[in-house]
Short mmCIF file of C-alpha atoms in Angstrom, two decimals:
data_model
loop_
_atom_site.label_atom_id
_atom_site.label_comp_id
_atom_site.label_asym_id
_atom_site.label_seq_id
_atom_site.Cartn_x
_atom_site.Cartn_y
_atom_site.Cartn_z
CA MET A 23 5.12 29.28 22.35
CA ASN A 24 7.56 27.46 19.90
CA ILE A 25 9.98 30.03 20.87
CA ARG A 26 9.59 29.47 24.30
CA LEU A 27 9.88 25.81 24.01
CA ILE A 28 13.01 26.23 22.24
CA VAL A 29 14.85 28.09 25.02
CA LEU A 30 14.90 24.89 27.01
CA LEU A 31 17.29 23.51 24.45
CA LEU A 32 19.25 26.41 24.36
CA LEU A 33 19.72 26.88 28.09
CA PHE A 34 21.61 23.29 28.28
CA ALA A 35 23.55 23.58 25.11
CA THR A 36 26.61 25.17 26.50
CA SER A 37 27.06 22.40 29.68
CA ALA A 38 26.28 19.90 27.31
CA SER A 39 28.93 20.79 24.94
CA ALA A 40 31.74 19.66 27.84
CA GLN A 41 30.03 16.77 28.05
CA LEU A 42 30.03 15.64 24.12
CA THR A 43 34.09 16.62 23.62
CA ALA A 44 34.85 14.74 26.46
CA PRO A 45 32.81 11.42 26.55
CA ALA A 46 33.63 8.94 29.18
CA SER A 47 34.88 5.67 27.90
CA MET A 48 32.82 2.64 29.18
CA THR A 49 32.72 -0.84 28.13
CA GLY A 50 29.50 -2.54 28.84
CA HIS A 51 27.05 -0.68 31.08
CA SER A 52 28.03 1.05 34.48
CA GLU A 53 24.89 -0.14 36.26
CA THR A 54 25.68 -3.01 38.39
CA SER A 55 21.95 -3.95 39.14
CA ASP A 56 19.84 -5.83 37.16
CA PRO A 57 15.91 -5.58 38.03
CA PHE A 58 15.25 -8.41 35.40
CA ASN A 59 18.11 -10.74 37.18
CA LEU A 60 20.10 -10.74 33.81
CA SER A 61 23.57 -9.51 33.87
CA THR A 62 24.90 -7.02 31.36
CA GLN A 63 26.72 -9.24 29.58
CA ASP A 64 23.52 -11.92 29.27
CA PHE A 65 21.58 -9.15 27.62
CA GLY A 66 24.28 -7.60 25.30
CA ARG A 67 25.47 -11.24 24.09
CA PHE A 68 22.30 -11.67 21.75
CA ALA A 69 23.10 -8.29 20.12
CA PRO A 70 22.48 -7.93 16.14
CA SER A 71 25.77 -9.18 15.48
CA ARG A 72 24.25 -12.78 15.10
CA LEU A 73 22.57 -11.72 11.91
CA GLN A 74 26.17 -11.28 10.66
CA ASN A 75 26.71 -14.76 10.89
CA GLY A 76 23.59 -15.49 8.93
CA TYR A 77 20.99 -15.87 11.41
CA PRO A 78 17.89 -14.86 9.78
CA ASN A 79 15.07 -14.59 12.57
CA SER A 80 14.27 -12.95 15.69
CA VAL A 81 16.20 -14.18 18.72
CA SER A 82 14.55 -15.58 21.98
CA LEU A 83 16.64 -15.04 24.71
CA ALA A 84 14.73 -18.32 26.36
CA ALA A 85 15.59 -20.40 23.52
CA ASP A 86 19.62 -19.32 23.56
CA THR A 87 20.58 -19.40 27.17
CA GLY A 88 21.34 -23.01 27.20
CA LYS A 89 22.44 -23.35 30.82
CA VAL A 90 19.90 -20.97 32.77
CA ASP A 91 16.36 -21.00 31.60
CA THR A 92 15.46 -17.29 31.98
CA SER A 93 12.22 -17.85 30.16
CA LYS A 94 10.24 -16.42 33.00
CA LYS A 95 12.23 -13.41 33.66
CA VAL A 96 12.25 -12.33 29.94
CA GLN A 97 8.42 -12.28 29.93
CA GLN A 98 8.68 -9.34 32.21
CA LEU A 99 10.52 -7.53 29.35
CA ASP A 100 9.32 -9.29 26.14
CA THR A 101 9.30 -12.75 24.67
CA VAL A 102 12.00 -11.73 21.93
CA LEU A 103 14.56 -9.51 22.41
CA PHE A 104 15.30 -8.40 18.64
CA ASP A 105 13.40 -8.15 15.72
CA MET A 106 13.79 -9.56 12.36
CA TYR A 107 16.39 -6.89 11.41
CA GLY A 108 18.31 -7.34 14.69
CA ASN A 109 17.07 -3.91 16.44
CA LEU A 110 15.90 -4.32 20.04
CA ARG A 111 12.18 -4.77 21.02
CA VAL A 112 12.62 -2.48 23.66
CA ASP A 113 15.12 0.23 25.23
CA ASP A 114 17.92 -1.89 27.19
CA PRO A 115 16.62 -1.99 30.57
CA LEU A 116 19.81 -1.99 32.47
CA TYR A 117 20.91 1.05 30.27
CA ASN A 118 17.56 3.05 30.53
CA LYS A 119 16.57 1.99 33.93
CA LYS A 120 13.11 3.35 35.07
CA ALA A 121 13.83 6.74 37.74
CA PRO A 122 11.93 7.41 40.54
CA TRP A 123 8.23 9.01 40.04
CA PHE A 124 9.24 12.11 41.22
CA VAL A 125 11.91 12.54 38.67
CA PRO A 126 10.23 13.19 35.69
CA VAL A 127 7.77 15.62 37.88
CA LEU A 128 10.84 17.81 38.55
CA HIS A 129 11.89 17.58 34.81
CA ILE A 130 8.32 18.86 33.82
CA ILE A 131 8.46 21.81 36.79
CA GLY A 132 11.67 22.88 35.47
CA GLN A 133 10.35 22.94 32.07
CA GLU A 134 7.69 25.23 33.22
CA VAL A 135 9.82 27.46 35.38
CA ILE A 136 11.84 28.33 32.51
CA LEU A 137 9.15 28.88 30.01
CA ASN A 138 7.54 31.45 33.07
CA VAL A 139 10.40 33.36 33.22
CA PHE A 140 10.82 33.69 29.58
CA ASP A 141 7.49 34.32 29.44
CA GLN A 142 7.56 37.14 32.01
CA TYR A 143 10.91 38.78 31.50
CA VAL A 144 11.69 38.53 27.83
CA LEU A 145 8.49 38.67 25.82
CA ASN A 146 6.42 40.84 28.82
CA LEU A 147 3.25 38.49 28.77
CA GLU A 148 0.86 39.67 31.26
CA PHE A 149 -0.54 36.19 31.61
CA ALA A 150 2.96 35.02 32.93
CA ARG A 151 2.54 37.40 36.29
CA VAL A 152 1.94 34.73 38.92
CA GLY A 153 1.83 34.69 42.22
CA PHE A 154 0.42 33.41 45.53
CA GLU A 155 -2.73 35.29 44.88
CA SER A 156 -3.09 33.48 41.20
CA TRP A 157 -1.98 29.97 42.55
CA GLY A 158 -4.74 30.04 45.39
CA ARG A 159 -7.44 30.91 43.04
CA ASN A 160 -6.67 28.34 40.27
CA ALA A 161 -5.71 25.68 43.02
CA THR A 162 -9.39 25.99 44.12
CA ALA A 163 -10.72 26.35 40.88
CA GLY A 164 -12.20 22.50 40.92
CA ALA A 165 -12.88 20.27 38.75
CA PRO A 166 -12.14 21.18 34.66
CA TRP A 167 -15.73 20.94 33.83
CA GLY A 168 -16.86 22.93 36.71
CA ASP A 169 -17.21 26.77 36.63
CA GLY A 170 -13.95 27.58 37.80
CA TRP A 171 -12.55 26.88 34.20
CA LYS A 172 -13.27 28.13 30.77
CA TRP A 173 -13.04 27.57 27.61
CA ASP A 174 -10.71 29.87 25.95
CA THR A 175 -10.36 32.31 23.05
CA ASP A 176 -6.58 31.21 21.66
CA ARG A 177 -5.85 31.37 17.60
CA PHE A 178 -6.53 27.84 16.38
CA GLY A 179 -2.62 27.08 15.82
CA ASN A 180 -2.04 28.01 19.46
CA ASN A 181 -4.74 25.53 20.82
CA PHE A 182 -4.06 23.08 18.39
CA PHE A 183 -0.65 22.97 17.42
CA PHE A 184 1.70 24.37 20.19
CA HIS A 185 -0.27 22.96 23.15
CA PRO A 186 0.13 19.63 21.93
CA TYR A 187 3.91 20.26 21.08
CA THR A 188 4.04 21.47 25.11
CA GLY A 189 2.64 17.81 25.77
CA VAL A 190 5.29 16.13 23.68
CA ASN A 191 7.97 17.79 26.16
CA TYR A 192 5.97 16.71 29.21
CA PHE A 193 5.17 12.95 27.68
CA ASN A 194 8.96 12.73 26.80
CA ALA A 195 10.34 13.64 30.14
CA ALA A 196 8.89 10.76 31.49
CA ARG A 197 10.07 8.69 28.61
CA ALA A 198 13.46 9.65 28.43
CA CYS A 199 13.08 8.43 32.63
CA GLY A 200 12.46 5.15 31.68
CA TYR A 201 8.88 4.96 31.48
CA SER A 202 6.80 3.23 28.86
CA PHE A 203 4.28 5.00 26.44
CA TRP A 204 0.91 4.45 29.15
CA GLU A 205 2.99 5.23 32.14
CA ALA A 206 4.31 8.48 30.38
CA VAL A 207 0.34 9.65 29.55
CA PRO A 208 -0.35 10.75 33.24
CA TYR A 209 2.79 12.80 33.12
CA THR A 210 1.50 14.70 30.34
CA PHE A 211 -1.48 15.69 32.09
CA PHE A 212 -0.03 16.27 35.09
CA GLY A 213 2.07 18.90 33.18
CA SER A 214 -0.83 20.47 31.48
CA TYR A 215 -2.52 20.79 34.76
CA PHE A 216 0.36 21.94 36.75
CA TRP A 217 0.79 24.79 34.33
CA LYS A 218 -2.73 25.84 33.98
CA THR A 219 -2.69 25.88 38.03
CA PHE A 220 0.77 27.85 38.35
CA GLY A 221 2.22 28.98 35.23
CA GLU A 222 -0.68 31.00 34.15
CA ASN A 223 -2.37 33.95 36.24
CA GLY A 224 -5.55 33.62 34.29
CA LYS A 225 -8.91 31.45 34.87
CA PRO A 226 -7.44 27.80 33.42
CA GLU A 227 -8.76 26.71 30.35
CA ARG A 228 -10.04 23.04 30.02
CA GLU A 229 -9.68 22.50 25.98
CA ASP A 230 -5.77 22.77 26.98
CA LEU A 231 -5.98 19.64 28.98
CA ILE A 232 -7.19 17.56 26.29
CA ASN A 233 -5.01 19.01 23.50
CA THR A 234 -1.63 19.01 25.37
CA THR A 235 -2.57 15.55 26.60
CA ILE A 236 -3.71 13.67 23.70
CA GLY A 237 -1.85 15.78 21.20
CA GLY A 238 1.30 15.35 23.40
CA MET A 239 0.96 11.39 23.18
CA PHE A 240 1.31 11.39 19.44
CA GLY A 241 3.89 13.83 19.02
CA GLY A 242 5.95 12.78 21.93
CA GLU A 243 6.46 9.24 21.12
CA VAL A 244 6.99 9.97 17.45
CA LEU A 245 9.42 12.30 18.26
CA TYR A 246 10.84 9.89 21.04
CA ARG A 247 11.41 7.44 18.70
CA LEU A 248 12.86 9.26 15.97
CA SER A 249 15.22 10.55 18.51
CA SER A 250 16.02 6.77 19.24
CA ASN A 251 16.60 6.33 15.69
CA VAL A 252 18.98 8.83 15.55
CA LEU A 253 20.94 8.45 19.00
CA ASP A 254 24.04 5.72 19.18
CA ASP A 255 25.55 5.76 22.13
CA ARG A 256 28.13 3.98 20.89
CA THR A 257 29.53 6.56 18.92
CA THR A 258 31.89 9.42 19.91
CA GLY A 259 33.41 12.74 18.44
CA SER A 260 31.99 14.87 15.55
CA GLU A 261 29.43 11.98 15.16
CA ARG A 262 28.49 11.81 18.33
CA VAL A 263 28.18 15.35 18.44
CA TRP A 264 25.66 15.74 15.67
CA ARG A 265 23.57 12.63 16.55
CA GLU A 266 23.14 14.42 20.27
CA ILE A 267 22.36 17.86 18.54
CA VAL A 268 19.43 16.32 16.10
CA SER A 269 17.71 14.20 18.86
CA GLY A 270 18.00 17.26 21.20
CA ILE A 271 16.10 18.94 18.34
CA LEU A 272 13.48 16.57 17.93
CA SER A 273 13.10 16.52 21.59
CA PRO A 274 14.23 18.96 24.06
CA ALA A 275 13.15 17.05 27.23
CA ARG A 276 15.04 14.02 26.19
CA PHE A 277 18.02 16.12 25.51
CA ALA A 278 17.72 17.74 29.28
CA VAL A 279 17.20 14.56 30.65
CA ARG A 280 20.71 12.73 29.11
CA LEU A 281 22.44 15.99 30.09
CA PHE A 282 21.27 15.52 34.09
CA ASP A 283 22.05 11.96 33.59
CA GLY A 284 25.43 12.17 32.05
CA LYS A 285 24.70 10.42 28.70
CA LEU A 286 25.59 13.13 26.47
CA GLY A 287 29.24 11.90 26.98
CA HIS A 288 28.59 8.26 27.96
CA VAL A 289 29.79 5.82 25.28
CA THR A 290 28.65 2.08 25.41
CA ASP A 291 30.04 -0.95 23.83
CA GLN A 292 26.41 -2.05 22.11
CA GLU A 293 23.19 -0.48 20.94
CA VAL A 294 20.70 0.45 23.73
CA TYR A 295 18.10 2.19 22.34
CA LYS A 296 14.89 0.56 20.18
CA LYS A 297 14.91 1.19 16.62
CA GLU A 298 12.56 0.50 13.82
CA PRO A 299 13.36 0.99 9.98
CA LEU A 300 12.21 4.58 8.78
CA ASN A 301 11.23 5.56 5.05
CA ILE A 302 11.12 8.94 4.53
CA SER A 303 9.24 11.12 1.61
CA ILE A 304 10.12 14.61 0.96
CA PHE A 305 8.18 16.96 -1.60
CA ALA A 306 9.18 20.51 -2.75
CA GLY A 307 7.09 22.43 -5.33
CA ILE A 308 4.34 24.77 -6.01
CA HIS A 309 1.15 24.94 -4.69
CA LYS A 310 -2.29 27.01 -6.18
CA ARG A 311 -5.19 27.38 -4.10
CA ASN A 312 -8.12 28.11 -6.89
CA ILE A 313 -10.46 30.96 -7.01
CA ASP A 314 -13.90 29.53 -7.54
CA ASN A 315 -12.79 26.30 -8.15
CA GLN A 316 -10.96 27.16 -11.26
CA PHE A 317 -8.23 24.79 -12.49
CA LEU A 318 -4.67 26.12 -11.55
CA SER A 319 -6.24 29.46 -10.84
CA GLY A 320 -5.18 31.49 -7.59
CA ASN A 321 -2.11 32.85 -6.49
CA THR A 322 1.41 30.44 -6.66
CA SER A 323 2.56 29.51 -3.23
CA GLU A 324 5.79 27.16 -2.12
CA LEU A 325 5.66 23.89 -0.43
CA LEU A 326 7.39 21.79 1.46
CA ASN A 327 5.95 18.41 2.81
CA VAL A 328 7.91 15.79 4.90
CA GLN A 329 6.14 12.35 5.24
CA MET A 330 7.86 9.52 7.47
CA ASP A 331 6.74 5.73 7.89
CA TYR A 332 8.09 4.15 10.75
CA GLY A 333 8.48 0.36 11.33
CA ASN A 334 7.39 -2.73 9.12
CA PRO A 335 3.56 -2.96 9.38
CA PHE A 336 3.89 -6.23 7.86
CA GLU A 337 6.56 -7.83 10.51
CA ARG A 338 4.87 -10.95 12.59
CA ILE A 339 6.14 -9.54 15.95
CA ASP A 340 4.27 -8.97 19.25
CA ARG A 341 2.85 -5.52 18.64
CA LYS A 342 3.77 -2.54 20.72
CA PRO A 343 2.47 0.89 20.93
CA TYR A 344 3.84 2.99 17.99
CA ASP A 345 6.21 0.15 16.80
CA PHE A 346 4.41 1.04 13.50
CA PHE A 347 3.16 4.82 12.93
CA LYS A 348 2.96 7.56 10.12
CA ALA A 349 3.56 11.04 10.40
CA LEU A 350 3.47 13.74 8.01
CA ALA A 351 3.98 17.67 8.20
CA GLU A 352 3.80 20.04 5.60
CA LEU A 353 4.81 23.62 5.23
CA ASN A 354 2.79 26.35 2.83
CA LEU A 355 5.07 29.45 2.17
CA GLY A 356 3.83 32.37 0.58
CA GLU A 357 0.05 32.53 1.74
CA GLY A 358 -0.07 34.79 5.13
CA ARG A 359 0.58 33.73 8.63
CA LYS A 360 -0.43 30.52 8.02
CA ILE A 361 2.68 28.39 7.29
CA ILE A 362 2.19 25.18 9.13
CA ASP A 363 -0.96 23.77 6.41
CA ASN A 364 -1.43 20.48 8.02
CA VAL A 365 0.10 17.52 10.47
CA THR A 366 -1.49 14.10 10.24
CA GLY A 367 -0.75 10.93 11.32
CA TYR A 368 -1.60 7.63 13.36
CA GLY A 369 0.17 5.34 15.41
CA LEU A 370 -0.48 1.86 16.21
CA LEU A 371 -1.72 1.20 19.84
CA ALA A 372 -2.37 -2.52 20.01
CA GLY A 373 -2.73 -5.05 17.13
CA GLY A 374 -1.41 -7.89 15.52
CA ASN A 375 -0.56 -9.44 12.04
CA SER A 376 -2.16 -11.91 9.91
CA ARG A 377 -2.56 -13.60 6.57
CA GLU A 378 -5.30 -14.08 4.27
CA GLY A 379 -4.50 -15.62 1.03
CA LYS A 380 -1.90 -13.14 -0.78
CA PHE A 381 -3.44 -10.44 1.66
CA ASP A 382 -0.41 -9.44 4.42
CA LEU A 383 -2.56 -7.29 7.32
CA LEU A 384 -2.02 -5.40 10.24
CA SER A 385 -5.26 -4.57 12.12
CA GLY A 386 -5.72 -3.13 15.81
CA VAL A 387 -6.64 -0.12 17.54
CA PHE A 388 -5.12 3.31 16.34
CA GLN A 389 -4.56 6.76 17.80
CA ASN A 390 -5.19 9.66 14.81
CA PHE A 391 -4.19 13.07 14.71
CA ASP A 392 -5.35 15.46 11.98
CA TYR A 393 -4.50 19.30 11.64
CA TYR A 394 -5.59 21.39 8.99
CA ASP A 395 -4.87 25.19 9.25
CA ASN A 396 -4.78 27.16 6.02
CA PRO A 397 -6.81 30.11 4.47
CA SER A 398 -9.87 27.85 3.18
CA TYR A 399 -10.46 25.87 6.34
CA GLU A 400 -9.30 25.12 10.03
CA LEU A 401 -10.17 21.20 11.42
CA ALA A 402 -8.72 19.49 14.25
CA MET A 403 -9.60 16.05 15.06
CA LEU A 404 -8.03 13.82 17.86
CA GLY A 405 -9.55 10.05 17.03
CA PHE A 406 -9.07 6.51 18.58
CA GLY A 407 -10.68 3.82 16.60
CA GLY A 408 -9.73 0.51 14.43
CA GLY A 409 -7.82 0.06 11.76
CA VAL A 410 -5.93 -2.22 9.28
CA ILE A 411 -3.33 -1.93 6.76
CA ALA A 412 -2.92 -4.18 3.75
CA ARG A 413 -0.46 -5.22 1.10
CA TYR A 414 -1.36 -7.35 -1.96
CA PRO A 415 1.17 -8.36 -4.73
CA VAL A 416 -0.84 -7.22 -7.67
CA MET A 417 2.06 -8.47 -10.26
CA SER A 418 5.89 -8.94 -9.84
CA SER A 419 6.18 -5.13 -10.41
CA ALA A 420 3.12 -3.62 -8.67
CA THR A 421 1.91 -3.65 -5.12
CA TRP A 422 -1.29 -2.28 -3.54
CA TYR A 423 -1.31 -1.05 -0.21
CA SER A 424 -4.42 0.41 1.62
CA THR A 425 -5.06 1.49 4.71
CA LEU A 426 -8.59 2.26 6.39
CA HIS A 427 -9.07 3.79 9.70
CA LEU A 428 -12.93 4.09 11.37
CA ALA A 429 -12.33 6.11 14.97
CA LEU A 430 -14.34 8.14 17.11
CA VAL A 431 -12.99 11.58 18.07
CA PRO A 432 -13.70 12.67 21.47
CA PHE A 433 -12.37 15.91 20.96
CA GLY A 434 -11.19 18.77 18.11
CA ALA A 435 -12.40 21.79 16.25
CA ASN A 436 -13.97 23.18 12.94
CA ASN A 437 -13.63 26.76 11.74
CA PHE A 438 -16.62 29.38 12.31
CA ALA A 439 -19.55 28.85 9.15
CA ASN A 440 -18.15 32.17 7.55
CA GLY A 441 -14.61 30.39 7.46
CA PRO A 442 -11.49 31.12 8.90
CA ASN A 443 -10.13 34.53 9.60
CA ASP A 444 -6.36 34.84 8.48
CA THR A 445 -5.87 38.09 10.94
CA ALA A 446 -7.79 37.12 13.84
CA ALA A 447 -6.28 37.29 17.01
CA PHE A 448 -9.02 35.28 18.98
CA ARG A 449 -10.96 31.77 18.36
CA ASP A 450 -12.79 31.77 15.11
CA TYR A 451 -13.67 28.05 15.53
CA ASN A 452 -15.86 25.56 17.30
CA PHE A 453 -14.97 23.23 19.93
CA GLY A 454 -16.62 19.49 19.54
CA GLY A 455 -16.20 15.95 18.50
CA GLY A 456 -17.53 13.27 16.40
CA ALA A 457 -16.10 10.26 14.40
CA GLU A 458 -13.77 10.08 10.95
CA GLY A 459 -13.50 7.57 8.36
CA LYS A 460 -9.80 7.41 6.95
CA LEU A 461 -8.84 5.44 3.48
CA GLU A 462 -5.52 5.51 1.63
CA SER A 463 -4.77 3.51 -1.35
CA THR A 464 -1.56 3.13 -3.28
CA LEU A 465 -0.74 1.08 -6.33
CA ASN A 466 2.76 1.28 -6.49
CA PHE A 467 5.19 -0.16 -9.54
CA GLY A 468 8.26 0.45 -7.54
CA SER A 469 10.40 3.24 -8.69
CA HIS A 470 8.73 3.62 -12.00
CA ALA A 471 5.24 5.14 -10.91
CA SER A 472 2.56 5.13 -8.34
CA ILE A 473 -0.96 6.31 -8.10
CA LYS A 474 -2.68 6.77 -4.86
CA LEU A 475 -6.00 8.20 -3.48
CA VAL A 476 -6.77 9.72 -0.24
CA ALA A 477 -10.37 9.83 1.14
CA ASN A 478 -11.24 11.37 4.42
CA TYR A 479 -14.77 11.61 5.87
CA TYR A 480 -15.46 13.60 9.03
CA TRP A 481 -18.42 14.41 11.29
CA PHE A 482 -18.15 17.33 13.17
CA HIS A 483 -20.74 18.24 16.10
CA THR A 484 -20.34 21.25 17.89
CA PHE A 485 -20.15 21.69 21.80
CA VAL A 486 -18.96 25.01 22.32
CA GLY A 487 -19.85 27.57 19.54
CA GLU A 488 -21.91 27.73 16.62
CA PRO A 489 -24.88 24.77 17.20
CA GLY A 490 -24.94 22.05 14.65
CA ASN A 491 -23.03 19.51 12.48
CA ASN A 492 -20.46 19.63 9.90
CA PHE A 493 -19.91 16.93 7.20
CA ILE A 494 -16.35 17.35 5.54
CA ALA A 495 -15.23 15.25 2.73
CA ILE A 496 -11.39 15.68 1.90
CA LEU A 497 -10.09 13.81 -1.32
CA LYS A 498 -6.48 13.97 -2.81
CA PRO A 499 -5.90 11.77 -5.67
CA ARG A 500 -2.04 11.81 -6.91
CA ILE A 501 0.32 10.59 -9.41
CA THR A 502 3.95 10.09 -9.11
CA ILE A 503 6.35 9.33 -12.04
CA GLY A 504 10.44 8.28 -11.09
CA ILE A 505 12.66 10.07 -13.19
CA LEU A 506 15.76 8.79 -11.08
CA ASP A 507 15.80 6.03 -8.64
CA ASN A 508 14.65 7.60 -5.59
CA LEU A 509 13.55 11.02 -7.40
CA SER A 510 9.78 11.42 -8.84
CA VAL A 511 7.82 14.18 -9.95
CA GLY A 512 4.31 14.61 -9.30
CA PHE A 513 0.69 15.97 -9.19
CA GLU A 514 -1.90 15.91 -6.66
CA GLN A 515 -5.42 17.38 -6.87
CA SER A 516 -6.94 18.28 -3.34
CA ILE A 517 -11.11 18.65 -2.96
CA TYR A 518 -12.41 19.73 -0.02
CA SER A 519 -16.35 19.77 0.55
CA SER A 520 -18.28 20.70 3.45
CA VAL A 521 -22.00 20.58 4.76
CA ARG A 522 -22.82 22.43 7.64
CA ASP A 523 -26.60 22.05 9.39
CA SER A 524 -27.48 24.30 11.93
CA PRO A 525 -30.64 25.56 13.86
CA ASN A 526 -29.49 29.46 13.45
CA PHE A 527 -28.92 29.26 9.61
CA ALA A 528 -29.70 27.25 6.49
CA THR A 529 -27.95 24.73 5.44
CA MET A 530 -24.33 25.69 4.17
CA TYR A 531 -22.40 24.14 1.58
CA LYS A 532 -18.75 25.08 0.68
CA SER A 533 -16.14 23.30 -1.62
CA THR A 534 -12.49 24.07 -2.29
CA THR A 535 -9.98 23.06 -4.77
CA GLU A 536 -6.08 23.21 -4.88
CA GLN A 537 -3.42 21.71 -7.25
CA LYS A 538 0.19 20.58 -6.19
CA ILE A 539 3.22 20.13 -7.82
CA PHE A 540 6.38 19.10 -7.02
CA LEU A 541 9.48 16.78 -6.96
CA MET A 542 9.32 14.05 -4.33
CA LEU A 543 12.64 12.62 -3.16
CA TYR A 544 12.37 8.99 -1.44
CA LEU A 545 14.66 7.79 1.27
CA GLU A 546 14.05 3.89 1.80
CA ASP A 547 15.65 2.48 4.92
CA SER A 548 17.75 -0.41 3.81
CA GLN A 549 16.28 -2.59 5.89
CA ARG A 550 12.78 -1.99 4.80
CA GLY A 551 11.61 -2.03 1.20
CA GLY A 552 8.15 -0.96 -0.15
CA HIS A 553 6.24 2.26 -0.42
CA TYR A 554 4.10 1.88 2.32
CA ASN A 555 2.55 5.62 1.89
#
């Protein structure tokens, strides 16, 4: 399915290049109407350039307009237009106007037409051969929990990685059309439902609605915000080209919307997208998955891990969904077809900052996404719950960071009792739900060293599959030692432990261990100091 989605980007590349090589010049924004009754100049006059003159704090539009009291109008947008770094708190509403409701719908349907044609005529997939008969049958299938729907038998990665990625593009079709995080969620559900009804000829599968929608929320907002950090509509020439290409790779649906809106070649005289400071950690090294838990035994494979920490969790601002998130993806090369070893992360949905003594805190409600797919175990948990992020200065050269999440998991999956089957073409896992508790604690000595512990505990109760409960613990102690300013060498021990209770068999115990030895390149945003990971 990832190949099918990439086609969407390729089909637009030729016409996009024409816009990129001949950008339209503009001063200010081309739009003339203003839903907030603020002119382009009113919004632009409080641009981050104010900070270059020594202004240290966020800028309140109501406090700075002087002659005209716009405080009530600004409340519709935000009480503070710029954060402590001078970045916009929201996308410029004059440049990123909300399109009529049917525009993102048409973009989503367009994606699905292209995917169906590709599936049918290029990949020659039987399920894509749709017509009036299948449309009528699926349109009258009833509610997803009824007999007209089913639980499918697709592979684990297809259901819990590629389906969420499909949802990413539905979600971002709405976000790129000017819709907020919460407003984009129904469009994600619509995209999944429409595809199940009109894009495939088989009985629609209910879990795809869940995975596509919830996973699309997480991945969609992460990739939308990362693409915003890359985009800069003030640029031209080769810089503009590479920015549009990278943004298009991150969010093909946003690329398509920008293409049809004419924004690929539109040049502005000020920033028009919300950005947050971003720290990136890149790990590369070797991975040992042990035989009988013997230290450093087993085959050697290669790993590549990328972790992104977006936003400042300790900035005192009015919090919005995902203005702080963490996302991590790890590839494992050399152990069969399971290359995407894990994708995990969390994003703030709502919350606020506080200070207790020397503790700086961010607490609130978070969305959690956990996906593990390796030869030892398969586990997916889509969770929502409370969380707190803390910072404590231990001494002048050391800081302690800690994150705690307690969440309910309405839906997830876990491998069968006999473990994942690397060669299976069909489902080898249970559907279910449960709860999770996740702790990350890091003692950081700047660029010199860090000591970290990740401790996750999951309760998984089966809804569909082998009845029973699975209690899973994942421990990951890690140490890094700096060898250059932003380059470290590190070692991580991973311990997976599982206790499985079922009325169908005796209690089963399983544990596996792994070691990772790696180099870590830490790319710190100049606006944001501190290893929050």
